[in-house]
Coordinates of C-alpha atoms in Angstrom, one line a residue:
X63 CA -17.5 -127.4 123.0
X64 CA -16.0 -123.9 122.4
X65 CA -16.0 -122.8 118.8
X66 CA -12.2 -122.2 117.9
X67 CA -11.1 -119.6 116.3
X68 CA -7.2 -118.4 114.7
X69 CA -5.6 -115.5 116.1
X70 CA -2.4 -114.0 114.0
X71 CA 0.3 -112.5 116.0
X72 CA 2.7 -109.8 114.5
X73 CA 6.1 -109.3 116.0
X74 CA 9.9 -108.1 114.8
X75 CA 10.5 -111.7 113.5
X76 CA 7.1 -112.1 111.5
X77 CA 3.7 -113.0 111.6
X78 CA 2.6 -116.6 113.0
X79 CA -1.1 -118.1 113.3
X80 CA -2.0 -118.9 116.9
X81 CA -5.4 -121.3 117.7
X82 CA -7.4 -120.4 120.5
X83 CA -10.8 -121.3 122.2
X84 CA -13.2 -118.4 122.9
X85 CA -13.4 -119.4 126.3
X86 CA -9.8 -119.6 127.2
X87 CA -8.5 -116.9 129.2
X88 CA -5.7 -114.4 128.2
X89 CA -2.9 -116.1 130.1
X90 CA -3.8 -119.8 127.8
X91 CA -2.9 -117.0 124.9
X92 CA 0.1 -115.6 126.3
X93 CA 1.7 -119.4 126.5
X94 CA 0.3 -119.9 123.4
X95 CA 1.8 -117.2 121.6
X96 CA 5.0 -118.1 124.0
X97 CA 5.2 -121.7 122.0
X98 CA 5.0 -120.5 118.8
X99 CA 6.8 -117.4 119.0
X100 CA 10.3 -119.6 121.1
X101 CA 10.4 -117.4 123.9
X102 CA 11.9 -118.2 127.1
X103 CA 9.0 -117.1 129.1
X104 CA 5.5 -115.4 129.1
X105 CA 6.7 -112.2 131.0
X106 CA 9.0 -111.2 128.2
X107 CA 6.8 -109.2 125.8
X108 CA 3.2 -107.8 126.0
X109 CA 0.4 -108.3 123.0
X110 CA -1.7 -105.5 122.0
X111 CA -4.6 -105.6 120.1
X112 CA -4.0 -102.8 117.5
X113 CA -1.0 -101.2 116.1
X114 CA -0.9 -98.1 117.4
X115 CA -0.4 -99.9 121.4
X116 CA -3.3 -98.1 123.0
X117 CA -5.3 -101.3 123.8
X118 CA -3.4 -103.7 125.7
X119 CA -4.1 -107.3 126.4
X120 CA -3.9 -108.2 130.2
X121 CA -1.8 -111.3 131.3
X122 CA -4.6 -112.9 133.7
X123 CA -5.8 -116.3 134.7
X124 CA -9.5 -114.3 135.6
X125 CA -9.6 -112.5 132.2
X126 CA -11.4 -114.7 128.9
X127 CA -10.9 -114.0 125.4
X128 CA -14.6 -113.8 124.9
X129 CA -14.3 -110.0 126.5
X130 CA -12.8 -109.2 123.9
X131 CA -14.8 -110.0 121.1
X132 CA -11.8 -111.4 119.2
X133 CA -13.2 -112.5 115.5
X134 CA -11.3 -115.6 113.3
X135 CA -8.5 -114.6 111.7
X136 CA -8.2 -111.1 113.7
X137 CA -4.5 -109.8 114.0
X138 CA -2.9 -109.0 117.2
X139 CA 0.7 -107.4 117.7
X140 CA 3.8 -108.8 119.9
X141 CA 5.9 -106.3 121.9
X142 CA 9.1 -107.1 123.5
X143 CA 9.8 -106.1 127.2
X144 CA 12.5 -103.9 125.9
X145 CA 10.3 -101.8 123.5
X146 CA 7.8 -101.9 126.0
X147 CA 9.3 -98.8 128.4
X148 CA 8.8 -97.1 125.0
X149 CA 5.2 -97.1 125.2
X150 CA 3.2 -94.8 128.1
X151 CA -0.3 -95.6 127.9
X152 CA -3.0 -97.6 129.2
X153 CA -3.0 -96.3 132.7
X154 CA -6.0 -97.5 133.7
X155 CA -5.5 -101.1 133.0
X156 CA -2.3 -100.5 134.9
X157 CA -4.0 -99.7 137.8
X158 CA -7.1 -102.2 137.3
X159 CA -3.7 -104.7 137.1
X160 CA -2.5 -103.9 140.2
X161 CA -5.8 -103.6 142.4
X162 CA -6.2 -107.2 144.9
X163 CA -7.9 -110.2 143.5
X164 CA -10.3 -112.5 145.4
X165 CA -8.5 -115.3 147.9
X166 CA -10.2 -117.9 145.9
X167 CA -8.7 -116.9 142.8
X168 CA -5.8 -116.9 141.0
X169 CA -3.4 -114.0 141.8
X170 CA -2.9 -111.9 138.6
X171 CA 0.8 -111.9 137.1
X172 CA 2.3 -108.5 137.5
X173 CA 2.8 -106.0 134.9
X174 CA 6.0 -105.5 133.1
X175 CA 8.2 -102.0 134.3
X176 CA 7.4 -99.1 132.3
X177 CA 10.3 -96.7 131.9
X178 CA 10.0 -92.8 131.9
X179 CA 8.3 -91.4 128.6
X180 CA 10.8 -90.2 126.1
X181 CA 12.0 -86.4 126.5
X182 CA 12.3 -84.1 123.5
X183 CA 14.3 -81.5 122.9
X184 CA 12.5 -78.5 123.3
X185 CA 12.4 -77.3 120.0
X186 CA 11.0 -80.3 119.0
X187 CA 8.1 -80.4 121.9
X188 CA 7.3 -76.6 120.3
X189 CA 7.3 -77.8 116.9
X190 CA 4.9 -80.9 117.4
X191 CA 2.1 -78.6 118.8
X192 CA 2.3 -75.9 116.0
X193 CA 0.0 -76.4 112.8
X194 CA 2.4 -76.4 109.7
X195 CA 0.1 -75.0 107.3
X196 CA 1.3 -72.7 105.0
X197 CA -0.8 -69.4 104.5
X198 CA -1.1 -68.4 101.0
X199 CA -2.3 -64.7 100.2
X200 CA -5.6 -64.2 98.5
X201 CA -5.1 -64.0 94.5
X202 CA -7.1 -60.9 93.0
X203 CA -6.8 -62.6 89.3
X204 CA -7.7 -65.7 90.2
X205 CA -9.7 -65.9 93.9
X206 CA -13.8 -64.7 92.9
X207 CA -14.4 -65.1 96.5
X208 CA -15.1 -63.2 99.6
X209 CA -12.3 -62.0 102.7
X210 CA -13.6 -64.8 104.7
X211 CA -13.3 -68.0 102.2
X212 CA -10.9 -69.6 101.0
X213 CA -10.6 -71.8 97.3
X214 CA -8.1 -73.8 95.8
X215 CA -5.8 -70.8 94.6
X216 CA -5.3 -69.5 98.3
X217 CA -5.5 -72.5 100.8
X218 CA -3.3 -73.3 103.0
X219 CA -0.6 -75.7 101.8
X220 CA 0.8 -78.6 104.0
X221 CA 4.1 -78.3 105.3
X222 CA 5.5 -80.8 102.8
X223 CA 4.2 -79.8 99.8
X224 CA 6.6 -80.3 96.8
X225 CA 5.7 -77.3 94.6
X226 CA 6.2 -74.8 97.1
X227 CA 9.5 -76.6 98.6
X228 CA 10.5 -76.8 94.9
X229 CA 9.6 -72.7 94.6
X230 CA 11.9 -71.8 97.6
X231 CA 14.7 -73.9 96.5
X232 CA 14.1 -76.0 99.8
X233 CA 16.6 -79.0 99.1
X234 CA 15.3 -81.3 102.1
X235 CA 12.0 -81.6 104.1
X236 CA 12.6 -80.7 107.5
X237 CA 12.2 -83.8 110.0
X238 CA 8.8 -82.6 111.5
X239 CA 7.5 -82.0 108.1
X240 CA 8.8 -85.5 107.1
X241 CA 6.9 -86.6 110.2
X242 CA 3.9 -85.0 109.1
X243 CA 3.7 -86.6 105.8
X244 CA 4.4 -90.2 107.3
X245 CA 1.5 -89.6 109.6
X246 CA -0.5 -87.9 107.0
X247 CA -3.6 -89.6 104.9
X248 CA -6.2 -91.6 106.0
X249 CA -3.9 -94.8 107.7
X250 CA -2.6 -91.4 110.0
X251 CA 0.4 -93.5 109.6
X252 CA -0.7 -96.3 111.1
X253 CA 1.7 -98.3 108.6
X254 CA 4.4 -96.1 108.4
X255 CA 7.5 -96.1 111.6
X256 CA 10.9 -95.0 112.6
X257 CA 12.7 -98.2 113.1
X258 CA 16.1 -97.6 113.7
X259 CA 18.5 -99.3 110.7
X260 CA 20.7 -102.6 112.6
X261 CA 23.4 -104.2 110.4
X262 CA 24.4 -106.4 113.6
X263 CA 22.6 -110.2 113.9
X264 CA 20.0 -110.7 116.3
X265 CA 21.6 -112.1 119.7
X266 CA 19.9 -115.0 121.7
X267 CA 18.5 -117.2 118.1
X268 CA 18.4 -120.8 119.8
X269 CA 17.6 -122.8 116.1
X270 CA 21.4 -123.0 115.7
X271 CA 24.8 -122.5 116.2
X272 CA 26.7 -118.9 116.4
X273 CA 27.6 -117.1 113.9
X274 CA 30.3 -118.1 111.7
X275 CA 28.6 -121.5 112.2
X276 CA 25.0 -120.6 111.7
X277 CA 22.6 -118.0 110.5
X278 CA 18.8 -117.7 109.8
X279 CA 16.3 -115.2 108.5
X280 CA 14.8 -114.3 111.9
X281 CA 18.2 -112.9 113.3
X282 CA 19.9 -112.2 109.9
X283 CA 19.6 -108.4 109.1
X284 CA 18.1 -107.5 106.5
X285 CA 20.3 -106.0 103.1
X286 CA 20.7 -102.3 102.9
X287 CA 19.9 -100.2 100.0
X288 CA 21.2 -96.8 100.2
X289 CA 19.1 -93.9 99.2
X290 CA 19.7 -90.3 99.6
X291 CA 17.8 -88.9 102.6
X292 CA 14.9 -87.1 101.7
X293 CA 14.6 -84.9 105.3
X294 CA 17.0 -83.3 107.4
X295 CA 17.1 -83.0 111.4
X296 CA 18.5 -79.5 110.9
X297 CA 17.8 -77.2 108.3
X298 CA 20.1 -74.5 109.0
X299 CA 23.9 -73.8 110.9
X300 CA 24.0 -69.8 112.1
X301 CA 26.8 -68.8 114.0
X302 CA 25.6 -65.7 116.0
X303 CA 28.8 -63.5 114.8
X304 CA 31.6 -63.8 112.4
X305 CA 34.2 -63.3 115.6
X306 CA 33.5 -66.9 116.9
X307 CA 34.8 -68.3 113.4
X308 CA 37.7 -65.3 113.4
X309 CA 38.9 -66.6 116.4
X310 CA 38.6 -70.1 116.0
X311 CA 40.7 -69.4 112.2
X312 CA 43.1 -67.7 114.2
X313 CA 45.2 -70.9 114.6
X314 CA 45.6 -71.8 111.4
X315 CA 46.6 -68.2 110.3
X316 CA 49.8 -68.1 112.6
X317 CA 50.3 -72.2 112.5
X318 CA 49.4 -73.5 109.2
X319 CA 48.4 -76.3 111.0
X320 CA 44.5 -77.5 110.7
X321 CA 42.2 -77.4 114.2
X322 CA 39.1 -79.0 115.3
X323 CA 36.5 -77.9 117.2
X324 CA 33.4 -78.9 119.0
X325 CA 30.4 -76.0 118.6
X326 CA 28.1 -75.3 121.7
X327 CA 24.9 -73.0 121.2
X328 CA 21.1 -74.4 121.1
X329 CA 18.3 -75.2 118.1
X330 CA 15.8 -72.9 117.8
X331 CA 12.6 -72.9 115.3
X332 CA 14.0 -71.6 112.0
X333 CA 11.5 -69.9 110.1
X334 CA 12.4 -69.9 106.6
X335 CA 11.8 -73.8 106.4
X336 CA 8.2 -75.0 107.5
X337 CA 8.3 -76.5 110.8
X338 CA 12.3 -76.2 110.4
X339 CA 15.3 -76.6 113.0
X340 CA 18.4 -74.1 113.4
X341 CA 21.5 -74.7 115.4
X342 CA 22.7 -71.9 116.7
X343 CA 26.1 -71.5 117.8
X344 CA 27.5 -69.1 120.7
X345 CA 30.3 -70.7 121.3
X346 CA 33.4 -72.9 120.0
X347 CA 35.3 -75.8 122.5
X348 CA 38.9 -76.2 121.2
X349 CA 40.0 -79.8 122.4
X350 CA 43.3 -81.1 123.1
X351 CA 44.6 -82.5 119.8
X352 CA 47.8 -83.4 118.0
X353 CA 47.9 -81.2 114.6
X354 CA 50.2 -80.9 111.2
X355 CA 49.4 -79.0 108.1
X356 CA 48.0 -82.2 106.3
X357 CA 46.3 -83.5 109.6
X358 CA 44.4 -83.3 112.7
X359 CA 43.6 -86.0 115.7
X360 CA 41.9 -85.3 118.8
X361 CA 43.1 -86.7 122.0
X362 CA 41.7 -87.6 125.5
X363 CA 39.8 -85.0 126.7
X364 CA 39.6 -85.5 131.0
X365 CA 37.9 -82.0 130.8
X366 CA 35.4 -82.9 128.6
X367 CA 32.4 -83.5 130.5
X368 CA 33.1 -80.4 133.1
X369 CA 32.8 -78.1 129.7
X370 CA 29.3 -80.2 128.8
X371 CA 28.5 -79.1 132.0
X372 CA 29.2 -76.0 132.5
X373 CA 27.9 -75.5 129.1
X374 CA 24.5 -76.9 130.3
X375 CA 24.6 -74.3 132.8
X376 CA 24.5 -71.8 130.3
X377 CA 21.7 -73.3 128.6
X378 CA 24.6 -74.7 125.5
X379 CA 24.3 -77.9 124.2
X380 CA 26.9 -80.1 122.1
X381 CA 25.2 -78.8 119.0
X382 CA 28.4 -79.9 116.2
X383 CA 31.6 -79.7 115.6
X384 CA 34.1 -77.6 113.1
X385 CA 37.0 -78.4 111.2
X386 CA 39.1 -76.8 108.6
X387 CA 41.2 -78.1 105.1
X388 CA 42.9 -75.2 104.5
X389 CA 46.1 -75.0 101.9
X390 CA 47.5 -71.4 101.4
X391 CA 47.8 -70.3 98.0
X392 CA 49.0 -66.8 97.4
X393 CA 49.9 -65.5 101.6
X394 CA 50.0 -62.1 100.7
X395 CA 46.4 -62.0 98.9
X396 CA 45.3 -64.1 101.8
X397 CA 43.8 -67.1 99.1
X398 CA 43.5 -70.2 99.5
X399 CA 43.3 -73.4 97.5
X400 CA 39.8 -74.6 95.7
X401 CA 40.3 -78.2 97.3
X402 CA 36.3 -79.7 97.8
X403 CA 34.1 -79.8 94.8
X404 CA 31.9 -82.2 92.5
X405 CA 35.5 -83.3 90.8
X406 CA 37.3 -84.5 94.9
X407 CA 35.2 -84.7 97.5
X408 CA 33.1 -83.2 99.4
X409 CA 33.3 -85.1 102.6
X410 CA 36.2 -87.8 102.6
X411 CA 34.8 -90.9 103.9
X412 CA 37.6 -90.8 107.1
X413 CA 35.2 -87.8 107.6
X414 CA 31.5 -89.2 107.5
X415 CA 33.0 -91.8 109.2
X416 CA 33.8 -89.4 112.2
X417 CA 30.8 -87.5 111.6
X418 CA 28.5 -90.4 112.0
X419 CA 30.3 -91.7 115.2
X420 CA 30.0 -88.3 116.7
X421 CA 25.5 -88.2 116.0
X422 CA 25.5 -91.7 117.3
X423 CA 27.0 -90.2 120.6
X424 CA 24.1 -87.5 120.0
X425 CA 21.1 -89.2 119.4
X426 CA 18.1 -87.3 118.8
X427 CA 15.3 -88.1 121.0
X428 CA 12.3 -89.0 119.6
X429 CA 8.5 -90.1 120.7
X430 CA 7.9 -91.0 117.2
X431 CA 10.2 -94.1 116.8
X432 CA 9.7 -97.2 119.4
X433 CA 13.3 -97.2 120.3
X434 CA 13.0 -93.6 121.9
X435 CA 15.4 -91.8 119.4
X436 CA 16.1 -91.6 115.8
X437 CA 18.7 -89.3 113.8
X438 CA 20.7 -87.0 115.4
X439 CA 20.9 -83.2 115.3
X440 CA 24.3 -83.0 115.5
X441 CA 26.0 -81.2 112.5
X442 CA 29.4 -81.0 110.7
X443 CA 30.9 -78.0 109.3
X444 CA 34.1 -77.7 107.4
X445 CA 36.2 -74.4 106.6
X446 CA 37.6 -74.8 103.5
X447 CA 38.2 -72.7 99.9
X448 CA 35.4 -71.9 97.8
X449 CA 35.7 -71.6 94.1
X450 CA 37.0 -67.6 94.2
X451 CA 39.6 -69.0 96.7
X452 CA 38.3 -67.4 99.7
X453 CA 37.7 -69.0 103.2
X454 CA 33.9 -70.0 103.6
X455 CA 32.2 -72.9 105.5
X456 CA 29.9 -75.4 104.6
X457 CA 27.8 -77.8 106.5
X458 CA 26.4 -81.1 106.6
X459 CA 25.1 -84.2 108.3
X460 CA 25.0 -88.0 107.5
X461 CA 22.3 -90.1 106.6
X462 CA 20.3 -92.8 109.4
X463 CA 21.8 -95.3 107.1
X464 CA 25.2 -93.9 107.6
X465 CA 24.9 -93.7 111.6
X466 CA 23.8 -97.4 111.2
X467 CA 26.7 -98.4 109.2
X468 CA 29.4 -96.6 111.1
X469 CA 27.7 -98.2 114.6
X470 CA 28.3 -101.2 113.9
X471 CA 31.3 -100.9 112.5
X472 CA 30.9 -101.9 109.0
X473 CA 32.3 -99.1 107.0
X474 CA 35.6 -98.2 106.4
X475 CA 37.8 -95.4 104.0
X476 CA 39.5 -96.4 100.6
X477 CA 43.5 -96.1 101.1
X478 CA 43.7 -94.0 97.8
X479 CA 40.9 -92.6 97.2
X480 CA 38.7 -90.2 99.9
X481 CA 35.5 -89.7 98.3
X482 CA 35.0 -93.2 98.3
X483 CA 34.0 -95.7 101.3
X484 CA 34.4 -99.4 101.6
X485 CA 31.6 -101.5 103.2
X486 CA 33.8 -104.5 105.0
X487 CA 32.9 -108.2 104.2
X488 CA 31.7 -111.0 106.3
X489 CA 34.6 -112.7 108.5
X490 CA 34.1 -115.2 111.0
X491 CA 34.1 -112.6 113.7
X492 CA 31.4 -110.4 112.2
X493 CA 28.7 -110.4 110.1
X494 CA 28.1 -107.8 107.3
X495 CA 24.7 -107.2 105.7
X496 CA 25.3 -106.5 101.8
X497 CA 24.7 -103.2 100.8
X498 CA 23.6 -101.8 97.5
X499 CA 23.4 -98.4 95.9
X500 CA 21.8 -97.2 92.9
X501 CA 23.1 -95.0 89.5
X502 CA 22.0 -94.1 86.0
X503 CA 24.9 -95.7 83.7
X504 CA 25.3 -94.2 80.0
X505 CA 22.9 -95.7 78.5
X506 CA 19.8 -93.8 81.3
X507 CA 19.4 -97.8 82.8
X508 CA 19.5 -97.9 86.5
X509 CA 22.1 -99.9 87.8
X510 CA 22.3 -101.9 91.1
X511 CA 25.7 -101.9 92.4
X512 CA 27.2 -103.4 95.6
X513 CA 29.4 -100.9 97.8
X514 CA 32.1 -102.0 97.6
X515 CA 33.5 -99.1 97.0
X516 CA 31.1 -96.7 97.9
X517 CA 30.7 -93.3 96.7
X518 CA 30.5 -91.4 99.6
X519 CA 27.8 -88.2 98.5
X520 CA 24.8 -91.1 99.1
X521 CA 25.3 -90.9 102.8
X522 CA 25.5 -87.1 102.8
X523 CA 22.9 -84.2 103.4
X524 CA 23.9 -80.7 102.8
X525 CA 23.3 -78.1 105.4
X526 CA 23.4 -74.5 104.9
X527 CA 26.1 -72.7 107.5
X528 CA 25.6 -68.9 107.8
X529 CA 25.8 -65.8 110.1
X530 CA 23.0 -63.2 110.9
X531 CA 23.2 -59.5 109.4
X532 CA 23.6 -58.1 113.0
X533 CA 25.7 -59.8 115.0
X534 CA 24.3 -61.8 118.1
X535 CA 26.3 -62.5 121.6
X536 CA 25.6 -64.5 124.0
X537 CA 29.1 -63.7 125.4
X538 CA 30.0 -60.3 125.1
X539 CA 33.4 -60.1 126.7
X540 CA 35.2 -56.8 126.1
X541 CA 38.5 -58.5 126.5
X542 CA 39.5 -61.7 124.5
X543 CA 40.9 -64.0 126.8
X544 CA 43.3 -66.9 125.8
X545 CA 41.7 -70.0 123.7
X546 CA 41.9 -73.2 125.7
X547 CA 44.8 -76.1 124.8
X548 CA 46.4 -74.0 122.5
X549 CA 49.9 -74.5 123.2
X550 CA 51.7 -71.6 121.1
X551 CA 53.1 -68.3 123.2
X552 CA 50.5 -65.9 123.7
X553 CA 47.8 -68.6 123.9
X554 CA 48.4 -70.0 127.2
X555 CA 46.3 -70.0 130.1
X556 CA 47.6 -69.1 133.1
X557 CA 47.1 -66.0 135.9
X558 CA 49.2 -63.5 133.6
X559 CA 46.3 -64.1 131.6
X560 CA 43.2 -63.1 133.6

């Protein structure tokens, strides 16, 4: 009789224990694994035999366990269909897969569809081949060695090393460095992913009724404890001349009235960050919108995807959007009012919540995480008064966890009180993770608190905005021509105009 032995399966829901003869073949472990796991069939998810994906296990009636010189108590890992187009390997057992079988056997089962391999931006393809080592200068006090060696005092350092971040006042580790110290070590991150956050219940748990009227730990999402992000996806906003800004501030000088716009340029390496991004914009898109002094909504935009386009043309992308919170205080000086700081807001959360639903429309594409994308690059920058009352801009993006949040639809802003957030409760239509966040109280303990409210600088990452010391132009018109949906008498577009 064949030995048995037990096999453990990994997958999203957990780990279960499988029994299995040696001389079984891999399709007796596929209905195996089928049964235990609940699923509806065999040709919904794919096994692998180590966690990186890059050895497959075959569903085949010809193919026996024994090839594969499975030991007791040897782990193998579960991958839905779905997260399977993620994956693009193992082209030659593809092939083998397809190739004709004898008459007198079984025919194998066919493979599941592999989608097209994720496609980076490509600053992001550039900044995945270079090194990220950071050359350090020989020492003449402290380096006793030759030109050609190198010691402890000159070495290169890695990319995310906290004492020199901490010496160039580098707030967050770019994402690729972040991606470098995850994969970093021994494991080469073999423990360490970018799972996308999900506040939402699993769909399609058959152990009991719908939610309101049922719920279990397998599609119950897990409770969320903010932390302040660590990385950013870009490390620095340069608009490639003060005009574009001039321009865009133009509205508000002869209005009072506040104005939104969308900002179209392209990232490029930034060098003053290791392994850093920098959005660079050439361009602002004004869209139709319905503006007071006090506030600012946008409205349908039927042009919207022609500009994308024609913008694409150019080599632009959707890189952010721009808006201002400007209150005039002395005209004639040309000040204004000192409105955002530690003691208000720096964000409202009517703002993150608009800044996160805008980077979930702008995903950032990603080979890293199994869902094909993670974070977005998409910024936010506000015009506002700094502390000497003068116009400036400052920038910033939302946390993962605030994207998650804003997805699916479980935070909303306080009535009375902007810098704070309110993360919405259970109801019989939805289901609401809790979610916590941590502070030091008086006393230095650290205390758990749920958000409800929500101070809204956890879910923020800062993002320095600035402009080069000689001007850039992608568009160098000599002659200003009218700003689109600007409906004020000088502004319109029409053949008096051109």
């Amino acid at each position: 009789m064949p030995p048995k032995m037990i096999l453990r399966v990994q997958s999203p829901e957990g780990t279960k224990r499988v029994e299995c003869d040696v001389g079984d073949t891999t399709a007796h472990l596929y209905n195996k694994i089928q049964s235990a796991f609940d699923l509806p069939n065999a040709l919904c998810f794919v096994v692998y035999k180590n966690k990186e994906r890059s050895s497959r296990i075959p569903l085949q009636n010809t193919q026996r366990l024994s090839a594969y010189d499975f030991k007791h108590g040897d782990m193998l890992y579960l991958v839905l269909t779905d997260q399977v187009a993620r994956v693009n390997n193992d082209a030659v057992e593809e092939k083998a897969r397809s190739s004709p079988t004898p008459a007198h056997r079984s025919a194998a089962v066919a493979p599941a569809p592999v989608a097209a391999p994720v496609v980076e931006d490509e600053v992001d393809v550039f900044l995945s081949k270079q090194s990220g080592l950071i050359d350090r200068p020989r020492d003449d006090k402290l380096c006793h060695h030759g030109a050609n060696a190198k010691c402890v005092h000159c070495a290169p350092l890695e990319c995310y090393d906290e004492g020199y971040l901490r010496e160039q006042k580098i707030k967050h580790l770019s994402f690729h460095s972040y991606l470098r110290k995850m994969t970093g070590g021994l494991d080469k991150g073999k423990f360490a992913g970018l799972e996308n956050i999900s506040c939402k219940l699993r769909p399609g748990c058959r152990d009991h009724a719908p939610w309101p009227r049922g719920i279990c730990t397998k599609c119950q999402p897990n409770a969320l404890t903010l932390n302040r992000q660590v990385y950013r996806h870009v490390d620095s906003v340069m608009f490639e001349n003060p005009s574009i800004v001039e321009h865009f501030l133009n509205f508000w000088r002869e209005t009072m009235h506040q104005r939104i716009g969308f900002l179209y340029g392209r990232y490029e390496h930034h060098k003053d960050v290791p392994l850093g991004i920098r959005a660079t914009v050439a361009a602002i898109y004004e869209p139709p919108q319905d503006s007071t002094p006090d506030s600012v909504g946008l409205l349908a935009d039927e042009k919207q995807p022609l500009v994308d386009e024609l913008a694409s043309r150019l080599g632009l992308v959707r890189v952010g959007w721009i808006f201002t919170d400007l209150v005039p205080e002395d005209l004639q000086k040309g000040t204004v009012k000192y409105l955002r700081n530690i003691e208000s807001c720096f964000l409202s959360a009517q703002e993150c919540i608009m800044a996160g639903h805008f980077q979930n429309n702008h995903p950032n594409p990603c080979r890293a995480s199994p869902d094909g994308y993670f974070g977005s690059k998409f910024v936010t920058v506000c015009v506002t008064g700094d502390p000497e009352n003068q116009v400036h801009m400052e920038g910033y993006q939302v946390s993962n966890q605030c994207m998650a949040l804003v997805r699916d639809n479980c935070l909303v802003p306080t009535r009375d009180a902007p810098e704070l957030g309110y993360v919405r409760e259970s109801s019989n239509a939805q289901y609401v993770p809790d979610v916590f966040y941590k502070y030091t109280d008086s006393y230095g303990n650290e205390v758990t608190q749920l958000a409800r409210p929500l101070p809204i600088e956890y879910l923020l990452v800062d993002v320095p905005v600035s402009t080069p010391k000689e001007p850039l132009f992608t568009f160098s018109a000599k002659q200003c021509f009218p700003v689109e949906n600007r409906l004020l008498e000088g502004h319109i577009q029409d053949l008096g105009a051109v």
